[in-house]
PDB file of C-alpha atoms in Angstrom:
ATOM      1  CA  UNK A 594     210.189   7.153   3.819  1.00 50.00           C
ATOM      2  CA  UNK A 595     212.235  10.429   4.197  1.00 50.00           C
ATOM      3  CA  UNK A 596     210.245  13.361   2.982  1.00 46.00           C
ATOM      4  CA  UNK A 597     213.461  14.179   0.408  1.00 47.00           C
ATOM      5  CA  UNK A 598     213.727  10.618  -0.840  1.00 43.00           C
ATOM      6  CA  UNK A 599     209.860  10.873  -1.490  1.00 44.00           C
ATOM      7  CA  UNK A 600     209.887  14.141  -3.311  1.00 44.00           C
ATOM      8  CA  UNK A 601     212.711  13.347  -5.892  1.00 47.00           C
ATOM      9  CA  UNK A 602     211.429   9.975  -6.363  1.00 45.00           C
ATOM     10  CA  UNK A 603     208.110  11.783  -7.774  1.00 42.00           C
ATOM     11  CA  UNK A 604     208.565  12.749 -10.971  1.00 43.00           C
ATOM     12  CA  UNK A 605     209.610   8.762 -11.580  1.00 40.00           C
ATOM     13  CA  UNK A 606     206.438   7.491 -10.248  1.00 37.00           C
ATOM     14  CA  UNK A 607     204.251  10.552 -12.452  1.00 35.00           C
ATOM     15  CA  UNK A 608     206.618   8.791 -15.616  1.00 33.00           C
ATOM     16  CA  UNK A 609     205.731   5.434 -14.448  1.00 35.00           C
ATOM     17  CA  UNK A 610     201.630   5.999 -13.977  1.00 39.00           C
ATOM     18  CA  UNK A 611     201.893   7.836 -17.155  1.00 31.00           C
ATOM     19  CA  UNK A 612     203.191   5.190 -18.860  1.00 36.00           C
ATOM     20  CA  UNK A 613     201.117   2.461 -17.134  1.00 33.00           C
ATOM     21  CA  UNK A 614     198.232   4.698 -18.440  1.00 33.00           C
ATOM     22  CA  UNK A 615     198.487   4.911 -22.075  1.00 36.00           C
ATOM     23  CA  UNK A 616     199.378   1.543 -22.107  1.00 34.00           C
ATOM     24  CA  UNK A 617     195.836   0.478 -20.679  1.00 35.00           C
ATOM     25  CA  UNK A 618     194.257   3.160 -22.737  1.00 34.00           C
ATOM     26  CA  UNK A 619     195.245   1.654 -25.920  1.00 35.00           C
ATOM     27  CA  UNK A 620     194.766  -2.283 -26.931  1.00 40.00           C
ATOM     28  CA  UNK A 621     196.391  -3.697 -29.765  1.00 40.00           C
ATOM     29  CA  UNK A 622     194.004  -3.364 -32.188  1.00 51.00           C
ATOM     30  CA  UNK A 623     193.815   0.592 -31.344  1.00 60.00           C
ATOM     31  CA  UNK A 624     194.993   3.162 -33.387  1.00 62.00           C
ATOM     32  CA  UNK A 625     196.498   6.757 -32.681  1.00 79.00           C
ATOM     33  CA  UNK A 626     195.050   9.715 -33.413  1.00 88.00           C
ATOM     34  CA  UNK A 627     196.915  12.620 -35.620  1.00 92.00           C
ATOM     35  CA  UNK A 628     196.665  15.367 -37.597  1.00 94.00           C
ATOM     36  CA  UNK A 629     199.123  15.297 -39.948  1.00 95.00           C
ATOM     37  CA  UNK A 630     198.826  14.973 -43.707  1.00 96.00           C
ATOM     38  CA  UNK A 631     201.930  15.325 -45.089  1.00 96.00           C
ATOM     39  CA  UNK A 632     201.540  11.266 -46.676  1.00 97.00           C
ATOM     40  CA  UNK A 633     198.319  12.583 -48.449  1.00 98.00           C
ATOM     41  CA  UNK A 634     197.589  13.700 -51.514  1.00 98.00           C
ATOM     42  CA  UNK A 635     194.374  14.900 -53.497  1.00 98.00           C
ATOM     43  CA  UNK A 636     193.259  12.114 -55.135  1.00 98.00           C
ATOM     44  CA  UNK A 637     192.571  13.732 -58.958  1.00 98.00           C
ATOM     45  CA  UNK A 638     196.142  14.995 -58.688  1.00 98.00           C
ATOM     46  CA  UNK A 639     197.376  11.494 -59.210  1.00 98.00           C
ATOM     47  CA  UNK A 640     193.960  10.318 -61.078  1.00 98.00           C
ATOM     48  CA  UNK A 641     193.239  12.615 -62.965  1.00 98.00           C
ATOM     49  CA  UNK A 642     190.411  10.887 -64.472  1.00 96.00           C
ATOM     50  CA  UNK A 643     188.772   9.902 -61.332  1.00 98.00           C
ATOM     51  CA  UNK A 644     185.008  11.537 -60.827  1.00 98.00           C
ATOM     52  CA  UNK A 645     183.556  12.636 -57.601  1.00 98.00           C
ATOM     53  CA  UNK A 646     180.605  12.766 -56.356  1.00 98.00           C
ATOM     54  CA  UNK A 647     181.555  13.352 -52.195  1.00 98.00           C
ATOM     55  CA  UNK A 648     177.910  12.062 -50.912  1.00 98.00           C
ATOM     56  CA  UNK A 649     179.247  13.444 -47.309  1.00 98.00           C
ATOM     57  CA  UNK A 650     179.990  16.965 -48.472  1.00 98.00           C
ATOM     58  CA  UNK A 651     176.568  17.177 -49.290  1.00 97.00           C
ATOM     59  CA  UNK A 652     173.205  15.827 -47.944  1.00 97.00           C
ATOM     60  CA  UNK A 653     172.025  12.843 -50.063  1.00 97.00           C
ATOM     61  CA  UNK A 654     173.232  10.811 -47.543  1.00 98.00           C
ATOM     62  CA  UNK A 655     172.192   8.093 -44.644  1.00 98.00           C
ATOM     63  CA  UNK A 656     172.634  11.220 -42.750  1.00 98.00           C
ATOM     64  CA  UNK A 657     170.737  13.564 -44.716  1.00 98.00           C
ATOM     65  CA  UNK A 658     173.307  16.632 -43.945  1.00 98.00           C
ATOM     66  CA  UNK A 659     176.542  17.453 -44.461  1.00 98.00           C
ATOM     67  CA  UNK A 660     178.842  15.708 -42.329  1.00 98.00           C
ATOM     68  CA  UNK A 661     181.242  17.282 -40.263  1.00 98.00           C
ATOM     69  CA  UNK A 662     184.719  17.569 -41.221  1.00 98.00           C
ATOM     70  CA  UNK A 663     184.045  17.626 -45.175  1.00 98.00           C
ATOM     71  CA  UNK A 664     184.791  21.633 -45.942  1.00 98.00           C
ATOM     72  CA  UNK A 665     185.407  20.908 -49.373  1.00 98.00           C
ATOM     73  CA  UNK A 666     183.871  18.145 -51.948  1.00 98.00           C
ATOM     74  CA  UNK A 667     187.546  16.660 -52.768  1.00 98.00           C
ATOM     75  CA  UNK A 668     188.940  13.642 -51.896  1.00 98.00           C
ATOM     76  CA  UNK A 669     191.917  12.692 -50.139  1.00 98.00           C
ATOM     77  CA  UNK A 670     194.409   9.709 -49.900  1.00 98.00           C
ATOM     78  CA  UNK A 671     197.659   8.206 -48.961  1.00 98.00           C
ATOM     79  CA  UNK A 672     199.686   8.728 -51.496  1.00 98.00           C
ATOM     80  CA  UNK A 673     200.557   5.246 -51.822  1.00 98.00           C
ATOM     81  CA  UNK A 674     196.824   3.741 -52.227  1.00 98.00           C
ATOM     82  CA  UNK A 675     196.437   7.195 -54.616  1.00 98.00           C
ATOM     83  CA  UNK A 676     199.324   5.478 -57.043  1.00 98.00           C
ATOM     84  CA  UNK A 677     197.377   2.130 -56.830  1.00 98.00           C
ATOM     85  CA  UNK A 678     194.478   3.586 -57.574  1.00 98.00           C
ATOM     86  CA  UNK A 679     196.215   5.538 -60.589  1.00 98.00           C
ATOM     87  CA  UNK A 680     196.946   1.764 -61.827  1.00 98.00           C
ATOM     88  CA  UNK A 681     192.933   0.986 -61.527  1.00 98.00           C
ATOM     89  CA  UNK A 682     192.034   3.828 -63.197  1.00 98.00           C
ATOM     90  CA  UNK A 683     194.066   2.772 -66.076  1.00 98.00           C
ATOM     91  CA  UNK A 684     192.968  -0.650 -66.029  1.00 98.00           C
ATOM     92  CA  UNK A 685     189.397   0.817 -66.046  1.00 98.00           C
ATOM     93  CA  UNK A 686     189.583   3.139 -69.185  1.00 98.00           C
ATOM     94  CA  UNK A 687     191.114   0.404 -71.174  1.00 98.00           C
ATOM     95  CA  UNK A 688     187.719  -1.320 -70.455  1.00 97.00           C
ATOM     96  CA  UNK A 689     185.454   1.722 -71.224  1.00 98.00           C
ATOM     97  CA  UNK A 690     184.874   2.861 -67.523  1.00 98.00           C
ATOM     98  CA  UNK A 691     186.244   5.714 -65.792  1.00 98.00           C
ATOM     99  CA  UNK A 692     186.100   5.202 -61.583  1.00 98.00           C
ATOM    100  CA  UNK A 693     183.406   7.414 -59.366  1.00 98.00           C
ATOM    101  CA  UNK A 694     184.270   8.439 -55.787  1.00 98.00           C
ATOM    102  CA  UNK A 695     181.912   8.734 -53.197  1.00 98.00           C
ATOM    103  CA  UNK A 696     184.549   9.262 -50.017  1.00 98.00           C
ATOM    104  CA  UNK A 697     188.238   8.103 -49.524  1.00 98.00           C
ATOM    105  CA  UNK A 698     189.959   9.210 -46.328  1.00 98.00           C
ATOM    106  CA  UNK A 699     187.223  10.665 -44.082  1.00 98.00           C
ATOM    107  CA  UNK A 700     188.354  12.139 -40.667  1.00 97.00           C
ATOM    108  CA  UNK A 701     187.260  10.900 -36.940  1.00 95.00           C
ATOM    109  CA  UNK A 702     185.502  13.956 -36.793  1.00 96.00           C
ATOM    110  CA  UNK A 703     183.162  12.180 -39.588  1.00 97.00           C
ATOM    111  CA  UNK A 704     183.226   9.132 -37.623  1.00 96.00           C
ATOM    112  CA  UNK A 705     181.279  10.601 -34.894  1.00 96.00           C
ATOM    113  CA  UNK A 706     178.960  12.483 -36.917  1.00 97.00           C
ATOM    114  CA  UNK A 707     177.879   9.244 -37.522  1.00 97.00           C
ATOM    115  CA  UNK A 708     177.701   7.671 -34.125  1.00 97.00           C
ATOM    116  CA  UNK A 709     175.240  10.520 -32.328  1.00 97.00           C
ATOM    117  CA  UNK A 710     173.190  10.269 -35.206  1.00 97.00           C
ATOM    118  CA  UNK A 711     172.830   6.061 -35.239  1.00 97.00           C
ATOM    119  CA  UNK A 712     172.181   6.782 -31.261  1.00 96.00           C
ATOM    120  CA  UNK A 713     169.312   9.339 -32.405  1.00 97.00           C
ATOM    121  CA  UNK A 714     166.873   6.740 -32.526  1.00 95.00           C
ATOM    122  CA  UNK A 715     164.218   9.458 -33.205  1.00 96.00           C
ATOM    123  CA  UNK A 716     166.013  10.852 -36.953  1.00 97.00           C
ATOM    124  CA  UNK A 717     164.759   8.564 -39.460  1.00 97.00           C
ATOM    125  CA  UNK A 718     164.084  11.277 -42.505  1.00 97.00           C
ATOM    126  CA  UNK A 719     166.451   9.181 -44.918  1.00 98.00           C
ATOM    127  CA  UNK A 720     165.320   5.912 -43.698  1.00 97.00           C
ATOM    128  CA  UNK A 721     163.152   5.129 -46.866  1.00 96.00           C
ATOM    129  CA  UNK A 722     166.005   5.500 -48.996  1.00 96.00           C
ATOM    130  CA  UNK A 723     169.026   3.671 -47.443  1.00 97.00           C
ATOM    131  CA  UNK A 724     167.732   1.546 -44.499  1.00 95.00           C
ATOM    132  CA  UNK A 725     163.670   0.609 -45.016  1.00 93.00           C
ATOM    133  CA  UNK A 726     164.464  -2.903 -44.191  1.00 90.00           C
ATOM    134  CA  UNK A 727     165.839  -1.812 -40.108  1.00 93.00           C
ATOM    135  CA  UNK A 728     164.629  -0.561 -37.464  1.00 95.00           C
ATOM    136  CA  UNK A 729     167.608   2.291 -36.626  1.00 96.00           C
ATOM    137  CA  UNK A 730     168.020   0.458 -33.442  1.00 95.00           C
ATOM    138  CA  UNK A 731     170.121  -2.293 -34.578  1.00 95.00           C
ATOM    139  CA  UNK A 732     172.662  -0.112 -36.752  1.00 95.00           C
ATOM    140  CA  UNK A 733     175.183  -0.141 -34.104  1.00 94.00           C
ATOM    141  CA  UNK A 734     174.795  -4.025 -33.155  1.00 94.00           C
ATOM    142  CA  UNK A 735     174.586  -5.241 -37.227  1.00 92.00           C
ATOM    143  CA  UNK A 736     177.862  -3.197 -37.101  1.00 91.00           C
ATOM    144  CA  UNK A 737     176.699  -0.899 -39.989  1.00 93.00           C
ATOM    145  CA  UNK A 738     177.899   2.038 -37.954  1.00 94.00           C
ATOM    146  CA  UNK A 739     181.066   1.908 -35.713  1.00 92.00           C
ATOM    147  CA  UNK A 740     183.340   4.673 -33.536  1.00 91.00           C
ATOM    148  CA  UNK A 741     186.145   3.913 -35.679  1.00 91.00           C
ATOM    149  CA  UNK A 742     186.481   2.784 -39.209  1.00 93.00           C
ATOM    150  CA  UNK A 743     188.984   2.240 -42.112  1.00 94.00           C
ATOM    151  CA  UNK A 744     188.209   5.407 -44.028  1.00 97.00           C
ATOM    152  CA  UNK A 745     190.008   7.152 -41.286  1.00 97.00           C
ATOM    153  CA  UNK A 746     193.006   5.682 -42.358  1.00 96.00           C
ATOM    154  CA  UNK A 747     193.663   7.066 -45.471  1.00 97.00           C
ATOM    155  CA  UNK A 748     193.806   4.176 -47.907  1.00 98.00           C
ATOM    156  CA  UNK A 749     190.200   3.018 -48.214  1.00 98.00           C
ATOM    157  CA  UNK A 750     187.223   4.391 -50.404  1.00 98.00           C
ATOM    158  CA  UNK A 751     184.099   3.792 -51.518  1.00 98.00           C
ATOM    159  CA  UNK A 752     184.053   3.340 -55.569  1.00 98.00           C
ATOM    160  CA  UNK A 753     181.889   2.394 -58.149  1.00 98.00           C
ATOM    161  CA  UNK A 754     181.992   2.924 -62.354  1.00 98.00           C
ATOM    162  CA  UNK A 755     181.056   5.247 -65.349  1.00 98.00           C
ATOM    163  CA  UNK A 756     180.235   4.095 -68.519  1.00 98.00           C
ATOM    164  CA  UNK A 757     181.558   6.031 -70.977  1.00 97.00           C
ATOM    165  CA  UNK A 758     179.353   5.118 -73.576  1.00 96.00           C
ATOM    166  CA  UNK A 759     175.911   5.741 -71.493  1.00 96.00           C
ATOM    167  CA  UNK A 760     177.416   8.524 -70.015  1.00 96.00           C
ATOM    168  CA  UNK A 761     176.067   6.825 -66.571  1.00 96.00           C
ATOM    169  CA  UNK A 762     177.136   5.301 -63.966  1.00 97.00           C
ATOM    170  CA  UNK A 763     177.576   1.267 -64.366  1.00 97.00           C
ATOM    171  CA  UNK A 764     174.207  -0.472 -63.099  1.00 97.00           C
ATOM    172  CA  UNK A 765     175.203  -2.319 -59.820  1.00 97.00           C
ATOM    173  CA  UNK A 766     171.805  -3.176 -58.755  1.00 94.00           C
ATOM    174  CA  UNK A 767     172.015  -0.858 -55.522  1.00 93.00           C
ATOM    175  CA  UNK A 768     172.599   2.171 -54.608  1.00 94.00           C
ATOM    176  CA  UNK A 769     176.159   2.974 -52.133  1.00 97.00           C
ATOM    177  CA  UNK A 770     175.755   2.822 -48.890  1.00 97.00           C
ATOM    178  CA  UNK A 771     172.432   0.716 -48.644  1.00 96.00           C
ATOM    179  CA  UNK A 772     172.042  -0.713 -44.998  1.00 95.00           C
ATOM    180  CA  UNK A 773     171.505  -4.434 -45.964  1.00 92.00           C
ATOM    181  CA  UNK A 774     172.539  -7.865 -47.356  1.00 93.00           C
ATOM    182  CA  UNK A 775     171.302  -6.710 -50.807  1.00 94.00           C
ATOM    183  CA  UNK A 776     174.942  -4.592 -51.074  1.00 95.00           C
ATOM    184  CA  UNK A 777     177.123  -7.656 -49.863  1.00 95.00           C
ATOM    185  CA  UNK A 778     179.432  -8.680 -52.914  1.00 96.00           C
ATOM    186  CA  UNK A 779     178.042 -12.387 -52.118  1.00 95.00           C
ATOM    187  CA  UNK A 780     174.312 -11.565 -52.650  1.00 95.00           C
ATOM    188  CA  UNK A 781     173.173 -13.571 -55.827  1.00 94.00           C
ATOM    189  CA  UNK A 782     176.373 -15.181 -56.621  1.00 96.00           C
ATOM    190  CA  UNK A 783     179.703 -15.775 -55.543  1.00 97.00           C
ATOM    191  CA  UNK A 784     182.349 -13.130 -55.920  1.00 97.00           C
ATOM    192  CA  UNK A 785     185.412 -14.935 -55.523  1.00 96.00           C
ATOM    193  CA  UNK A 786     184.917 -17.022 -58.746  1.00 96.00           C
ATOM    194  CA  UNK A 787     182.283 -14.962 -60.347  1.00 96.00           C
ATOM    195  CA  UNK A 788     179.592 -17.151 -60.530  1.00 97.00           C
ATOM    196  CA  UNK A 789     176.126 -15.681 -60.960  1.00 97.00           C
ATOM    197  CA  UNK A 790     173.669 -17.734 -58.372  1.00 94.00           C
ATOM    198  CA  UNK A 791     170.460 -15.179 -58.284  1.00 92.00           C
ATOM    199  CA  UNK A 792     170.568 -16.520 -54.752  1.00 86.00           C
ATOM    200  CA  UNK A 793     168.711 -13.875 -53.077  1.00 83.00           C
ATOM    201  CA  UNK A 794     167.520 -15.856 -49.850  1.00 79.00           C
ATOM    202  CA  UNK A 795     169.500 -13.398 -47.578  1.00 79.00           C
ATOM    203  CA  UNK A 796     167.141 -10.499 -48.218  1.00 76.00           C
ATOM    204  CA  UNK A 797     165.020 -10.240 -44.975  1.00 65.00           C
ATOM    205  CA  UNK A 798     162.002  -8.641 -45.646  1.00 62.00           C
ATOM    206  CA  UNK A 799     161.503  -8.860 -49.322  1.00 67.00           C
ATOM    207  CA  UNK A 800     162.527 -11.943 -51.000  1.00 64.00           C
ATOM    208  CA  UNK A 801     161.635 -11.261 -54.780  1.00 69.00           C
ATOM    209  CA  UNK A 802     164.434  -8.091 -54.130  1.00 79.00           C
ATOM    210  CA  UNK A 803     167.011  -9.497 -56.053  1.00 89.00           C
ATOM    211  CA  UNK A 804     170.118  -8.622 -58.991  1.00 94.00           C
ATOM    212  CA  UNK A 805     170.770  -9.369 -62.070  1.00 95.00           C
ATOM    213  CA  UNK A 806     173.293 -11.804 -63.738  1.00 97.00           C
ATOM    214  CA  UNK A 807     174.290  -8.055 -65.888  1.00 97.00           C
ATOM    215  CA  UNK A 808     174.479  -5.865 -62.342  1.00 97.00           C
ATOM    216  CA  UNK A 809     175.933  -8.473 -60.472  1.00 97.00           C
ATOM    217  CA  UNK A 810     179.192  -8.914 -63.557  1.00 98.00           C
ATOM    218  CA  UNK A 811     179.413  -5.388 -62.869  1.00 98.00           C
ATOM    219  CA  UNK A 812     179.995  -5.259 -59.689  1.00 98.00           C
ATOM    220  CA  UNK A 813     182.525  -8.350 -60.439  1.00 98.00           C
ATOM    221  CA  UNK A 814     184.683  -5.944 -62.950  1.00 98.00           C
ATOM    222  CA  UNK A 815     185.158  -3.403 -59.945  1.00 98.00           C
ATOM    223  CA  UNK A 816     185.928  -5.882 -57.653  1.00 98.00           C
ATOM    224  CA  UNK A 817     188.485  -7.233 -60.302  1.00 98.00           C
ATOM    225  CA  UNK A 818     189.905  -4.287 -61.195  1.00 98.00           C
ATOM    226  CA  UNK A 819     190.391  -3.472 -57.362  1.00 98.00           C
ATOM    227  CA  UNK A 820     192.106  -6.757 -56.306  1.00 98.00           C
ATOM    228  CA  UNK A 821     194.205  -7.074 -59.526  1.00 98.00           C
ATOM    229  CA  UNK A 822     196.201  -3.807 -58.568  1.00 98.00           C
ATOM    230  CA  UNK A 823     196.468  -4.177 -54.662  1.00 98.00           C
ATOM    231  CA  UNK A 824     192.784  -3.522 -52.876  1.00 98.00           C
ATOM    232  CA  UNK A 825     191.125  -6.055 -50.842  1.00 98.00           C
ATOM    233  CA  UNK A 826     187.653  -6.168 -50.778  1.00 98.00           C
ATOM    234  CA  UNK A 827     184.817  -5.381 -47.374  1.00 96.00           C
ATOM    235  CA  UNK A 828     182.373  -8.512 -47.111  1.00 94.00           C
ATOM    236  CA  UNK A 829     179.793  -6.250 -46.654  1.00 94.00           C
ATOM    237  CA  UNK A 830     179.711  -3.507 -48.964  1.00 97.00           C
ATOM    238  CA  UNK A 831     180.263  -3.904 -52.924  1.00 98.00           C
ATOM    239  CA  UNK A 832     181.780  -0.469 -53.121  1.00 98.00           C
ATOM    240  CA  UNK A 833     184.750  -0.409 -50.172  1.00 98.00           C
ATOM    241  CA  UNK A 834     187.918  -1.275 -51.031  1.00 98.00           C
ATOM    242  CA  UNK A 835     190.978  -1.069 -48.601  1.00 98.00           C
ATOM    243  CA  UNK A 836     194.870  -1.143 -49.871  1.00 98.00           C
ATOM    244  CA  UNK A 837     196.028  -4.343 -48.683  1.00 98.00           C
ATOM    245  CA  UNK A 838     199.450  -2.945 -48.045  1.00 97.00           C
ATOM    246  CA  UNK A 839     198.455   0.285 -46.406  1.00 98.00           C
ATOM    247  CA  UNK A 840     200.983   2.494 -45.121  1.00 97.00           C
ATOM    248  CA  UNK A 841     199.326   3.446 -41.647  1.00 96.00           C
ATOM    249  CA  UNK A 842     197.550   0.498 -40.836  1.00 95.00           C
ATOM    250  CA  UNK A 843     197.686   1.785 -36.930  1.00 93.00           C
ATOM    251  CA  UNK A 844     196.895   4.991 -37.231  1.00 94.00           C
ATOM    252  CA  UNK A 845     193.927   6.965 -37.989  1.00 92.00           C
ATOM    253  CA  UNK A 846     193.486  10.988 -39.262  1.00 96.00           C
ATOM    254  CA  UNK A 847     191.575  13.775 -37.716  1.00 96.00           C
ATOM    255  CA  UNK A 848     192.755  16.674 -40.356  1.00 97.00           C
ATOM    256  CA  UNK A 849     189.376  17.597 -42.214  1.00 97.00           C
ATOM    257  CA  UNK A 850     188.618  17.181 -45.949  1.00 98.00           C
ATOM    258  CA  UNK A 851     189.658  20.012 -47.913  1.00 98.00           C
ATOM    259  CA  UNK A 852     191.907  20.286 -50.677  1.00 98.00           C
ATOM    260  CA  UNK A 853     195.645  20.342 -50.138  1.00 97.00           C
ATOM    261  CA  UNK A 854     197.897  23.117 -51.131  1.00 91.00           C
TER     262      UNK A 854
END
């Protein structure tokens, strides 16, 4: 090939490897990374009645330490799961319950905070309190830590309820994030028609663990609540809820958690 023809037919092949690139890099079910947060909004600016209680801003946590990328103990969402949840809210009060926030959008930065410390086999200090039942080993495998996950993009959180009366939070027979089948919505009855079971079979290592017919309704009037104004439920978990209809269901945040201006 002449040496001319070669050199201007460069910068096409750079385009074309480029392009060949990213398109390997990525599957379909990948997301993109970004940084912007204009479609966000602080989440008591639009629900104002919301509580939190940002578990990853501080160190009562799986963890045990703050986890990076929380600078401040606010919470963050879309703005259009932040108007559902508005709709929740008000659904809840009219019931006697105000809703509690552990974490809504939580950056990648987060994300990997958790995966080194589910490959530190060795850091087990909060072990007796959120995972006694597993060996750390199997965290990644169970799929109870991931490299990417919902949070990051910006219409999921993890909820539970206040009592107004008690003044405490509602009894759900668990505590958020518990590593185990004690948390799944289905443990001890059936949550898509509300049935109470007291199946509690699925608990590996201590079968007389079990909930209540009282905790298990209550984690039932979340879950109702939730679905009733847009949010679809996690199999796994009692307390995540995902926007069905989420705005940026390819995409995924890296901005950190502070509030916005």
């Amino acid at each position: 090939m002449n040496k001319k023809i070669a050199w201007a037919l460069l910068p096409i092949i750079l385009i074309i490897g480029i392009a060949f690139w990213a398109s390997c890099s990525y599957k379909d079910n990948d997301v993109l990374p970004t940084e912007d947060s204009s479609e966000f909004v602080n989440l008591t600016d639009v629900v104002p009645d919301a509580i939190l209680e940002i578990r990853y801003y501080g160190t009562y946590n799986f963890v045990g330490a703050r986890i990076d990328g929380y600078e401040e103990p606010t919470a963050l969402l879309t703005r259009k799961a932040a108007e559902a949840l508005k709709a929740v809210s008000d659904d809840v009060i009219a019931q006697g319950y105000r809703l509690k926030i552990y974490d809504a959008y939580r950056p990648q930065k987060g994300v990997d905070h958790f995966v080194r410390w589910a490959a530190d086999i060795q850091d087990t200090k909060m072990k007796p309190y959120f995972y006694p039942d597993l060996d750390k080993s199997v965290l990644f495998d169970q799929e109870y830590i991931m490299e990417k996950s919902g949070h990051t993009r910006g219409s999921t959180l993890d909820i539970t309820l206040f009592d107004m009366e008690t003044e405490k939070e509602l009894d759900m027979g668990g505590t958020f994030d518990w590593f185990g089948p004690e948390s799944h919505p289905d443990f001890c009855g059936n949550p898509l028609t509300g049935e109470y079971t007291g199946d509690n079979s699925k608990s590996p290592s201590n079968p007389k663990r079990s909930i209540t017919a009282e905790q298990f309704e209550h984690r039932m009037i979340l879950r109702r609540a939730m679905e009733a104004h847009g949010f679809r439920a996690l199999d796994s978990e009692w307390w995540h809820f995902t926007l069905k209809d989420e705005p940026f269901p390819d995409t995924y945040f890296t901005f950190p958690v502070r509030k916005l201006q």
